[in-house]
């Protein structure tokens, strides 16, 4: 049995705690949130304990093998250092940190203390993305050439509205597009340079929109759209190569559509779904639990998470400067 | 009205001539094509006369001419027509380089003939609806546009830089830049592009991703790649995603189609309006009424300027300011 403490009872904390509660080989020992009511509500649902602080949880819980850090990005480091000091293995939501310096320090801190660090790049566990990667590896599209991805929906609502604070969240590019940067690097290798534009500084409404071009060392050209300016969360990708094309659009995958009439004459709303027995989050967390138990290498290493951040930072720099940014690709010491 | 066609080098000639044949009060005066086989065949198809030399066609009493020759021949053909006082519909891009494009505009001004650009996408019904929605102001202030205009490598002279001026980037950028300029009444200030020859064996750019900064504080990207493969159910696309402070607008210019699953192939059977036809009707009425063309030579030059700057950007890996 692996004893896991979830830190943070927000959207991601709920996702993690709910997944762990379902796993037979995991004991969810508690949920930490400075808002104790929030933690208690979730703990009640999942039949576990609620704590206001990490320290209280450590004092009261008998055994904690690992922690899952699901707090806003700028606070990741604080909890990671504490948990690593206590020799707990760490699962941390993406992005690992707000700055590369912090990320590097966090990775080193864990490795020096022999603590495993897993970063939640959940797209690597999403079946549509995995299928596409496997097809590309099999040569279905020939040599990949032009790739497009899209991700986004409404502006996120979270505690203290922390997403609106760019200095805290890194905005759309660091928080959301990092998924696509990681997936694309997983499929097409290292990035040579990036060029990007975003709505930041152009509009003051509660929205963000960014368009990014990435050139890979392999020659592949990728275009990444990120949006907190749309109405409904959607992900899309298209991989075009010399021999074929793979495309996916989440808005067109509707395997269950429930329509509810408002009156006898019809009308009303329809809710689309694409249900799977296990969510991508469940698969991801189950994989991390497996790696803790077996010592296997994870599908996404801490160094991969760092690399994805490095790409995000280059994109932010390009948006800031209006220039193309070439990546230096010199983080070998981390691997 | 008597209308001639110079060259069937560009495939759009067939669609344009088809429309001419349908229009009342329009007579196809003849087809000039230095490719004798192609010219004779086309003349037969449209029940008109073939001229091996374009000069001979222009010596006939004609009112207007459609120029659908290779990009590098546009200037030669425009100049000859303009000198005869014949009005012109010129296929896009206006020319294979900026020097020729400038000269085309000048010679048409000098001889006071109508020069209209063949940017048929402006007449695509969903694209026109998009213009209406933008003009209504319901999207609020515009922030960004994400566009695609993909296709397939047409090969032949399109893949010969000396005749075309370039591949996918020059071929497809002009359409969408024209739509963006028209939608917003704004000009491109700066362009960045990643360009590659990643798909076809032919030595010509077939992959292109442009990022543009407009002078109204809107940014835009365009995927102009010839990236549709043989098995893809259609030739390509024109799509626009427009982001405003109050909402978003998605345009799929060729999304009106049936999906067909034949034992040999799967394809999309388009049933939307024929934009080429609407373009020709517009041009004919412009000539008939002596109006200012809906799409001018300057529009053609502006769009071409962006494509040329995109090539420069891709060589230098830096954004290029437009003059």
XYZ file of C-alpha atoms in Angstrom:
658
model
C 0.000 0.000 0.000
C 1.313 3.426 -0.970
C 0.223 6.259 1.312
C -0.394 9.506 -0.527
C -1.214 12.977 0.731
C -2.807 15.424 -1.722
C -1.893 19.075 -1.227
C -4.480 21.464 -2.600
C -8.235 20.911 -2.867
C -8.828 22.918 -6.044
C -9.637 21.561 -9.491
C -6.465 19.507 -9.804
C -6.479 18.399 -6.175
C -9.981 17.039 -6.647
C -8.856 15.214 -9.769
C -5.816 13.679 -8.063
C -7.569 12.778 -4.807
C -10.498 11.242 -6.669
C -8.136 9.109 -8.755
C -6.041 7.967 -5.790
C -9.178 7.071 -3.828
C -10.103 4.622 -6.578
C -6.728 2.870 -6.690
C -6.630 -0.405 -4.772
C -2.921 -0.182 -4.022
C -3.080 3.410 -2.776
C -4.274 4.812 0.500
C -5.320 8.452 0.298
C -4.189 9.548 3.743
C -5.448 13.077 3.548
C -6.097 16.347 1.760
C -4.378 19.594 2.702
C -5.787 23.043 1.984
C -5.369 26.347 3.774
C -9.131 26.593 3.252
C -9.954 23.795 5.695
C -13.644 23.738 4.719
C -12.717 23.059 1.138
C -10.356 20.273 2.194
C -12.942 18.811 4.577
C -15.660 18.748 1.957
C -13.477 16.787 -0.438
C -12.107 14.558 2.338
C -15.660 13.676 3.385
C -16.543 12.618 -0.129
C -13.467 10.437 -0.388
C -13.520 9.092 3.150
C -10.181 10.580 4.195
C -8.876 13.297 6.513
C -8.561 17.033 5.980
C -5.642 19.164 7.149
C -4.983 22.892 7.081
C -1.231 22.538 6.590
C 1.289 19.995 5.377
C 2.926 20.019 8.831
C -0.328 19.105 10.570
C -0.782 16.214 8.167
C 2.740 14.960 8.804
C 2.265 15.178 12.576
C -1.079 13.387 12.547
C -0.683 10.829 9.819
C 1.182 7.680 10.602
C 2.838 7.158 7.249
C 3.097 9.290 4.119
C 5.076 7.779 1.232
C 4.324 10.394 -1.363
C 2.682 13.780 -1.791
C 0.771 15.136 -4.733
C 1.242 18.887 -5.117
C -1.849 20.492 -6.630
C -1.498 24.084 -5.463
C -0.997 27.143 -7.695
C 2.320 27.117 -9.584
C 4.197 29.729 -7.499
C 3.680 27.654 -4.328
C 4.899 24.355 -5.810
C 8.455 24.946 -4.663
C 7.597 25.619 -1.024
C 5.760 22.305 -0.656
C 8.237 20.384 -2.786
C 11.185 21.404 -0.604
C 9.348 20.454 2.595
C 8.258 17.083 1.255
C 11.704 16.334 -0.156
C 13.247 17.155 3.231
C 10.889 14.557 4.705
C 11.927 12.031 2.025
C 8.459 11.844 0.503
C 8.247 11.070 -3.197
C 6.651 13.904 -5.113
C 4.034 14.179 -7.789
C 3.755 17.803 -8.865
C 1.259 19.422 -11.210
C 2.586 21.161 -14.290
C 4.197 23.550 -14.845
C 6.834 22.435 -12.373
C 7.628 26.064 -11.452
C 7.185 29.651 -12.560
C 10.870 30.110 -13.372
C 13.590 27.887 -14.785
C 15.832 28.698 -11.836
C 13.217 27.386 -9.432
C 12.564 24.339 -11.579
C 16.244 23.470 -11.695
C 16.635 23.943 -7.972
C 13.600 21.744 -7.313
C 14.879 18.954 -9.554
C 18.329 19.034 -7.938
C 16.837 19.179 -4.459
C 14.875 15.995 -5.082
C 17.684 14.125 -6.746
C 20.141 15.018 -3.940
C 17.700 13.576 -1.409
C 16.923 10.514 -3.495
C 13.303 11.555 -3.763
C 11.427 10.698 -6.928
C 9.860 13.633 -8.759
C 7.028 13.220 -11.252
C 5.464 16.137 -13.129
C 1.865 15.837 -14.288
C 2.047 16.300 -18.037
C -1.220 14.497 -18.495
C -1.319 14.734 -22.294
C 1.277 11.966 -22.399
C -1.446 9.745 -20.931
C -4.287 10.846 -23.205
C -5.144 8.029 -25.598
C -5.779 10.282 -28.615
C -2.291 11.781 -28.312
C -0.621 8.425 -27.622
C -2.345 6.867 -30.627
C -1.154 9.694 -32.859
C 2.425 9.375 -31.614
C 2.415 5.627 -32.221
C 1.029 6.112 -35.729
C 3.746 8.659 -36.504
C 6.374 6.225 -35.204
C 4.933 3.511 -37.446
C 5.380 5.832 -40.426
C 1.697 6.341 -41.151
C 2.261 9.989 -42.153
C 5.709 9.376 -43.681
C 8.154 12.069 -42.655
C 6.327 14.595 -40.440
C 6.305 18.114 -41.909
C 3.658 20.567 -40.698
C 1.959 20.036 -37.351
C -0.829 22.036 -35.735
C -2.265 21.889 -32.243
C -4.997 23.832 -30.458
C -5.925 23.937 -26.821
C -8.226 26.173 -24.891
C -11.602 27.388 -23.859
C -12.783 29.770 -21.202
C -10.528 31.788 -18.967
C -9.865 29.542 -15.948
C -11.546 30.206 -12.641
C -9.398 29.324 -9.617
C -8.644 30.282 -6.053
C -7.753 33.956 -5.591
C -8.105 34.204 -9.374
C -4.376 33.410 -9.545
C -4.416 32.777 -13.290
C -4.972 36.483 -13.910
C -1.649 37.240 -12.194
C 0.825 36.677 -14.989
C 3.794 36.868 -12.643
C 2.324 33.951 -10.710
C 0.945 31.730 -13.434
C 2.953 32.624 -16.520
C -0.434 32.886 -18.209
C -1.694 30.782 -21.053
C 1.724 29.925 -22.467
C 3.268 28.471 -19.331
C 0.135 27.004 -17.833
C -1.700 25.571 -20.830
C 0.468 25.449 -23.932
C 3.208 23.646 -22.020
C 1.082 20.519 -22.644
C 1.466 20.871 -26.389
C 5.124 21.884 -26.192
C 5.835 18.714 -24.215
C 3.782 16.500 -26.513
C 5.400 17.938 -29.638
C 8.905 17.536 -28.199
C 8.008 13.936 -27.265
C 7.043 13.282 -30.892
C 9.391 15.473 -32.920
C 12.446 16.056 -30.732
C 14.239 19.243 -29.780
C 13.108 22.726 -30.766
C 15.460 24.925 -32.770
C 13.610 28.232 -32.409
C 10.239 29.748 -31.620
C 8.287 32.827 -32.615
C 5.058 33.861 -30.946
C 2.451 36.549 -30.418
C -0.154 36.902 -27.728
C -2.964 39.188 -26.654
C -1.033 40.175 -23.542
C -0.633 43.925 -23.379
C -3.061 44.421 -26.258
C -6.373 43.958 -24.465
C -7.455 44.256 -20.875
C -10.492 42.010 -20.989
C -10.401 38.774 -19.039
C -9.033 36.614 -21.831
C -5.764 35.498 -23.368
C -4.945 34.198 -26.815
C -1.600 33.144 -28.263
C -0.296 31.783 -31.547
C 3.109 30.101 -31.562
C 5.333 28.809 -34.350
C 8.019 26.270 -33.466
C 10.782 25.024 -35.717
C 12.300 21.681 -34.761
C 15.849 20.505 -35.396
C 14.298 17.839 -37.606
C 12.859 20.583 -39.838
C 9.276 20.044 -38.669
C 7.234 23.262 -38.439
C 4.584 23.349 -35.724
C 1.845 25.867 -35.012
C 0.316 25.965 -31.551
C -2.877 27.850 -30.743
C -3.700 28.604 -27.133
C -6.927 30.201 -26.054
C -8.583 31.490 -22.952
C -10.868 33.429 -25.278
C -13.288 30.731 -26.443
C -16.537 29.420 -25.027
C -15.887 25.704 -24.599
C -12.780 23.665 -23.842
C -11.451 22.016 -26.990
C -8.239 20.300 -28.038
C -7.171 19.663 -31.606
C -4.156 18.449 -33.495
C -3.137 17.694 -37.033
C 0.073 16.033 -38.137
C 0.769 16.294 -41.871
C 3.699 14.452 -43.398
C 4.983 13.259 -46.739
C 2.641 10.270 -46.820
C -0.367 11.103 -44.747
C -2.298 13.204 -42.264
C -3.675 12.467 -38.794
C -6.167 14.857 -37.301
C -8.219 15.048 -34.132
C -10.755 17.555 -32.887
C -12.253 16.959 -29.458
C -15.352 18.959 -30.364
C -16.137 16.407 -33.079
C -15.702 13.365 -30.848
C -19.120 13.059 -29.297
C -19.722 9.457 -28.294
C -22.501 10.258 -25.883
C -24.799 13.217 -26.364
C -27.526 13.762 -23.804
C -30.262 16.106 -24.881
C -32.735 17.479 -22.418
C -35.973 19.018 -23.630
C -37.015 22.179 -21.912
C -40.664 21.730 -22.813
C -42.966 19.467 -24.829
C -42.040 21.356 -27.963
C -38.337 20.483 -27.553
C -35.451 22.909 -27.382
C -33.053 22.893 -24.451
C -29.458 21.862 -24.099
C -27.349 18.881 -25.148
C -24.285 17.740 -23.223
C -21.572 15.961 -25.234
C -19.302 13.360 -23.650
C -16.492 11.024 -24.608
C -16.424 8.656 -21.644
C -13.557 6.273 -20.849
C -13.314 3.851 -17.956
C -10.146 5.541 -16.769
C -9.461 9.237 -17.275
C -6.069 10.427 -18.519
C -5.397 11.753 -15.015
C -6.096 8.330 -13.533
C -3.755 6.693 -16.031
C -1.054 9.247 -15.333
C -1.250 8.913 -11.555
C -1.435 5.132 -11.727
C 1.755 5.211 -13.808
C 3.512 7.408 -11.247
C 2.404 5.087 -8.428
C 3.748 2.148 -10.439
C 7.100 3.933 -10.922
C 7.384 4.661 -7.193
C 6.748 0.998 -6.389
C 8.957 -0.554 -9.069
C 11.636 2.084 -9.524
C 10.799 2.133 -13.256
C 11.534 5.308 -15.220
C 8.426 7.377 -15.887
C 7.169 8.185 -19.382
C 7.776 11.827 -18.500
C 10.922 12.619 -16.544
C 11.581 15.721 -14.476
C 14.090 16.720 -17.161
C 11.322 16.497 -19.780
C 9.196 18.778 -17.620
C 12.109 21.213 -17.417
C 12.551 21.118 -21.190
C 8.866 21.876 -21.703
C 9.243 24.858 -19.388
C 12.297 25.973 -21.295
C 10.252 26.021 -24.516
C 7.462 27.960 -22.760
C 9.985 30.494 -21.503
C 11.451 30.940 -24.973
C 7.920 31.530 -26.268
C 7.278 34.125 -23.543
C 10.556 35.798 -24.453
C 9.563 35.911 -28.115
C 6.195 37.458 -27.220
C 7.993 39.991 -25.053
C 10.720 40.937 -27.532
C 8.945 40.414 -30.837
C 11.914 38.386 -32.030
C 12.527 34.748 -32.859
C 14.192 32.962 -29.934
C 16.661 30.161 -30.527
C 16.821 27.534 -27.798
C 20.245 26.795 -26.413
C 19.438 23.191 -25.535
C 22.139 23.017 -22.887
C 20.347 21.467 -19.936
C 22.179 18.170 -20.317
C 23.443 18.388 -16.745
C 19.884 17.792 -15.574
C 19.467 14.476 -17.315
C -19.037 42.284 -74.361
C -16.162 40.386 -75.912
C -13.757 38.751 -73.482
C -10.554 36.894 -74.282
C -8.412 34.593 -72.167
C -4.639 34.599 -72.244
C -3.173 31.208 -71.369
C -4.602 28.174 -69.657
C -1.373 27.667 -67.707
C -3.305 28.310 -64.499
C -6.106 25.812 -63.903
C -8.481 28.565 -62.763
C -8.833 29.487 -66.447
C -11.258 26.599 -66.936
C -13.567 27.674 -64.164
C -13.455 31.352 -65.209
C -14.148 30.516 -68.853
C -17.005 28.232 -67.853
C -18.661 31.201 -66.211
C -18.048 33.458 -69.205
C -19.810 30.858 -71.343
C -22.864 31.002 -69.069
C -23.174 34.792 -68.918
C -25.681 36.605 -71.046
C -24.277 39.345 -73.226
C -20.733 37.987 -72.962
C -18.934 36.413 -75.872
C -15.726 34.446 -75.485
C -13.619 36.225 -78.076
C -10.835 33.682 -78.156
C -8.167 31.864 -76.212
C -4.495 32.664 -76.635
C -2.127 29.950 -75.504
C 1.459 29.398 -76.602
C 0.975 25.794 -75.541
C -0.714 24.778 -78.786
C -2.233 21.495 -77.633
C -3.668 22.995 -74.479
C -4.940 26.054 -76.362
C -6.634 24.106 -79.165
C -8.269 21.782 -76.671
C -9.574 24.638 -74.557
C -10.801 26.552 -77.610
C -12.684 23.480 -78.732
C -14.151 22.945 -75.283
C -15.446 26.513 -75.167
C -16.352 26.696 -78.818
C -14.046 29.591 -79.618
C -10.892 30.385 -81.572
C -7.350 29.523 -80.501
C -4.534 32.028 -81.019
C -0.981 30.806 -80.731
C 0.197 34.393 -80.214
C -1.479 36.516 -77.565
C -0.782 39.601 -79.707
C -3.135 38.231 -82.336
C -5.935 37.800 -79.807
C -5.352 41.344 -78.524
C -5.562 42.697 -82.073
C -9.156 41.523 -82.224
C -11.857 43.926 -81.045
C -12.161 42.789 -77.422
C -13.248 44.649 -74.315
C -11.614 42.640 -71.600
C -9.140 39.855 -71.052
C -8.548 37.321 -68.321
C -4.857 36.624 -67.767
C -4.224 33.174 -66.349
C -0.660 32.649 -67.512
C 2.390 31.711 -65.421
C 3.130 34.374 -62.764
C 6.286 35.471 -64.583
C 4.305 36.168 -67.775
C 1.665 38.351 -66.148
C 3.532 41.611 -66.816
C 4.141 40.846 -70.475
C 0.500 39.972 -71.014
C -0.904 42.839 -68.933
C 1.286 45.375 -70.720
C 0.185 44.210 -74.163
C -3.492 44.288 -73.183
C -3.285 47.656 -71.425
C -1.650 49.249 -74.471
C -4.675 48.165 -76.495
C -7.033 49.705 -73.934
C -8.339 46.296 -72.905
C -9.553 45.826 -69.320
C -7.845 43.127 -67.293
C -8.628 40.464 -64.723
C -5.263 39.163 -63.553
C -4.785 35.814 -61.805
C -3.049 35.867 -58.422
C -0.335 36.495 -57.422
C -0.128 39.774 -59.355
C 3.405 38.808 -60.449
C 6.351 36.630 -59.465
C 8.194 39.618 -58.021
C 7.505 43.131 -56.761
C 9.169 44.884 -59.684
C 6.795 43.294 -62.184
C 3.842 43.873 -59.880
C 4.648 47.610 -59.690
C 5.084 47.796 -63.446
C 1.724 46.085 -63.983
C -0.049 48.711 -61.882
C 1.780 51.551 -63.627
C 1.066 50.376 -67.145
C -2.640 49.937 -66.346
C -2.799 53.427 -64.825
C -1.006 54.884 -67.780
C -3.465 53.395 -70.260
C -6.511 53.936 -68.034
C -7.649 50.322 -68.091
C -9.352 48.449 -65.276
C -7.002 46.095 -63.481
C -8.798 43.672 -61.181
C -7.124 41.003 -59.099
C -8.529 37.513 -59.201
C -8.877 36.897 -55.458
C -11.958 34.676 -55.661
C -12.034 33.916 -51.920
C -13.503 37.385 -51.401
C -16.577 36.058 -53.173
C -16.846 32.867 -51.133
C -20.245 33.121 -49.464
C -19.203 32.050 -45.919
C -16.184 34.412 -46.149
C -18.530 37.250 -47.186
C -20.807 36.404 -44.263
C -17.727 36.683 -42.030
C -17.103 40.212 -43.301
C -20.689 41.110 -42.418
C -20.327 39.722 -38.887
C -17.055 41.589 -38.322
C -18.510 44.829 -39.661
C -21.495 44.476 -37.317
C -19.080 44.942 -34.415
C -20.490 42.000 -32.471
C -17.032 40.491 -31.904
C -15.899 43.654 -30.147
C -12.370 44.778 -30.825
C -10.419 42.257 -32.904
C -7.392 40.641 -31.281
C -6.113 37.931 -33.584
C -6.774 35.815 -36.650
C -5.625 32.238 -37.162
C -5.891 31.161 -40.774
C -5.100 28.215 -42.979
C -4.966 27.967 -46.744
C -3.598 24.528 -47.392
C -3.453 22.671 -50.659
C -1.522 20.257 -52.768
C 1.652 20.901 -54.728
C 0.347 21.644 -58.243
C 3.811 20.782 -59.699
C 4.567 21.910 -63.286
C 5.504 25.586 -63.551
C 4.237 26.201 -59.998
C 7.317 24.323 -58.805
C 9.637 26.305 -61.117
C 10.750 29.339 -59.137
C 11.705 31.312 -62.247
C 8.102 31.139 -63.471
C 6.181 31.161 -60.196
C 8.408 33.259 -57.919
C 8.068 30.586 -55.243
C 5.942 27.727 -53.982
C 3.285 27.430 -51.327
C 4.128 30.747 -49.680
C 3.621 32.944 -52.755
C 0.745 30.794 -54.003
C -1.402 30.797 -50.881
C -0.324 33.776 -48.783
C -1.836 36.280 -51.174
C -5.387 34.891 -50.881
C -5.560 35.066 -47.119
C -3.617 38.299 -46.629
C -6.126 39.860 -49.007
C -9.026 38.572 -46.906
C -7.431 39.817 -43.675
C -6.786 43.276 -45.165
C -10.346 43.387 -46.472
C -11.871 42.212 -43.193
C -10.031 44.767 -41.101
C -9.102 47.618 -43.418
C -5.618 47.296 -41.941
C -2.147 46.717 -43.356
C 0.517 44.194 -42.428
C 3.362 45.954 -40.622
C 5.664 43.036 -40.023
C 5.900 39.396 -41.028
C 7.778 36.386 -39.685
C 7.823 33.050 -41.454
C 9.118 29.529 -41.150
C 9.352 28.065 -44.627
C 10.443 24.611 -45.723
C 10.607 22.106 -48.517
C 9.483 19.258 -46.275
C 6.862 17.370 -48.238
C 7.409 17.110 -51.959
C 10.472 15.847 -53.834
C 10.238 18.931 -56.060
C 12.710 21.636 -55.122
C 10.248 24.311 -54.014
C 8.825 25.525 -50.703
C 5.777 23.478 -49.765
C 5.540 24.257 -46.051
C 4.963 27.724 -44.694
C 3.839 29.277 -41.431
C 3.517 33.066 -41.354
C 2.961 35.341 -38.384
C 1.824 38.872 -39.136
C 1.454 42.035 -37.138
C -1.171 44.439 -38.515
C -1.215 48.205 -38.030
C -4.479 47.942 -36.038
C -2.803 45.963 -33.225
C -4.145 42.612 -34.484
C -1.804 39.652 -34.961
C -2.398 36.737 -37.269
C -0.916 33.482 -38.437
C -1.347 31.660 -41.712
C -0.520 28.076 -42.598
C -0.084 28.236 -46.373
C 1.396 24.753 -46.794
C 0.811 22.414 -49.704
C 0.319 19.732 -47.091
C -2.773 17.850 -48.285
C -1.725 14.374 -49.386
C -3.208 12.164 -52.112
C -5.491 10.328 -49.734
C -6.941 13.491 -48.191
C -10.650 13.825 -49.009
C -10.296 17.267 -50.610
C -7.790 19.544 -52.353
C -7.264 21.914 -49.454
C -8.970 24.602 -47.443
C -9.411 28.207 -46.438
C -10.241 28.641 -42.764
C -10.258 31.688 -40.499
C -10.555 31.822 -36.731
C -11.151 35.376 -35.575
C -10.789 36.360 -31.948
C -12.418 39.491 -30.606
C -12.890 40.963 -27.161
C -16.597 39.984 -27.252
C -16.453 36.680 -29.074
C -14.999 34.447 -31.723
C -15.822 33.692 -35.348
C -14.902 30.533 -37.242
C -15.087 30.451 -41.028
C -14.607 27.295 -43.078
C -14.850 28.502 -46.673
C -15.268 25.005 -48.129
C -16.996 23.280 -45.249
C -20.280 22.912 -47.128
C -19.904 19.339 -48.380
C -21.105 15.769 -48.265
C -18.724 13.030 -47.172
C -18.571 10.345 -49.837
C -17.268 6.835 -49.186
C -16.686 5.129 -52.494
C -14.905 1.773 -52.776
C -12.031 3.531 -54.563
C -11.791 6.636 -52.432
C -13.232 8.841 -49.750
C -13.899 12.447 -50.691
C -15.748 15.606 -49.785
C -18.363 16.651 -52.296
C -18.646 20.435 -52.074
C -22.069 21.963 -52.591
C -21.444 25.579 -51.543
C -21.672 28.529 -53.912
C -19.184 28.872 -56.779
C -16.883 31.748 -55.783
C -15.069 31.767 -59.130
C -18.368 32.411 -60.861
C -19.160 35.288 -58.525
C -15.705 36.772 -59.185
C -16.210 36.702 -62.947
C -19.700 38.200 -62.696
C -18.257 40.990 -60.552
C -15.463 41.668 -63.043
C -17.832 41.747 -66.005
C -20.136 44.206 -64.277
C -17.137 46.354 -63.304
C -16.093 46.558 -66.946
C -19.641 47.100 -68.147
C -20.228 49.977 -65.753
C -16.676 51.336 -65.856
C -16.460 51.068 -62.048
C -13.443 51.000 -59.805
C -12.628 47.294 -59.400
C -13.636 45.626 -56.131
C -10.119 44.195 -55.819
C -7.424 46.475 -57.200
C -3.869 46.014 -58.421
C -2.728 47.707 -55.192
C -4.529 44.977 -53.252
C -2.585 42.464 -55.298
C 0.688 44.286 -54.679
C 0.110 44.511 -50.902
C -0.627 40.807 -50.646
C 2.398 39.924 -52.764
C 4.603 42.150 -50.614
C 3.762 40.034 -47.569
C 4.643 36.798 -49.355
C 7.966 38.218 -50.567
C 8.768 39.470 -47.055
C 7.903 36.022 -45.680
C 10.612 34.486 -47.849
C 13.097 37.077 -46.651
C 12.124 36.414 -43.034
C 12.586 32.681 -43.385
C 16.100 33.218 -44.704
C 17.093 35.589 -41.922
C 15.058 33.945 -39.125
C 13.803 37.341 -38.086
C 10.652 39.382 -38.579
C 10.684 41.721 -41.584
C 9.078 45.172 -41.580
C 6.986 46.032 -44.604
C 7.558 49.290 -46.408
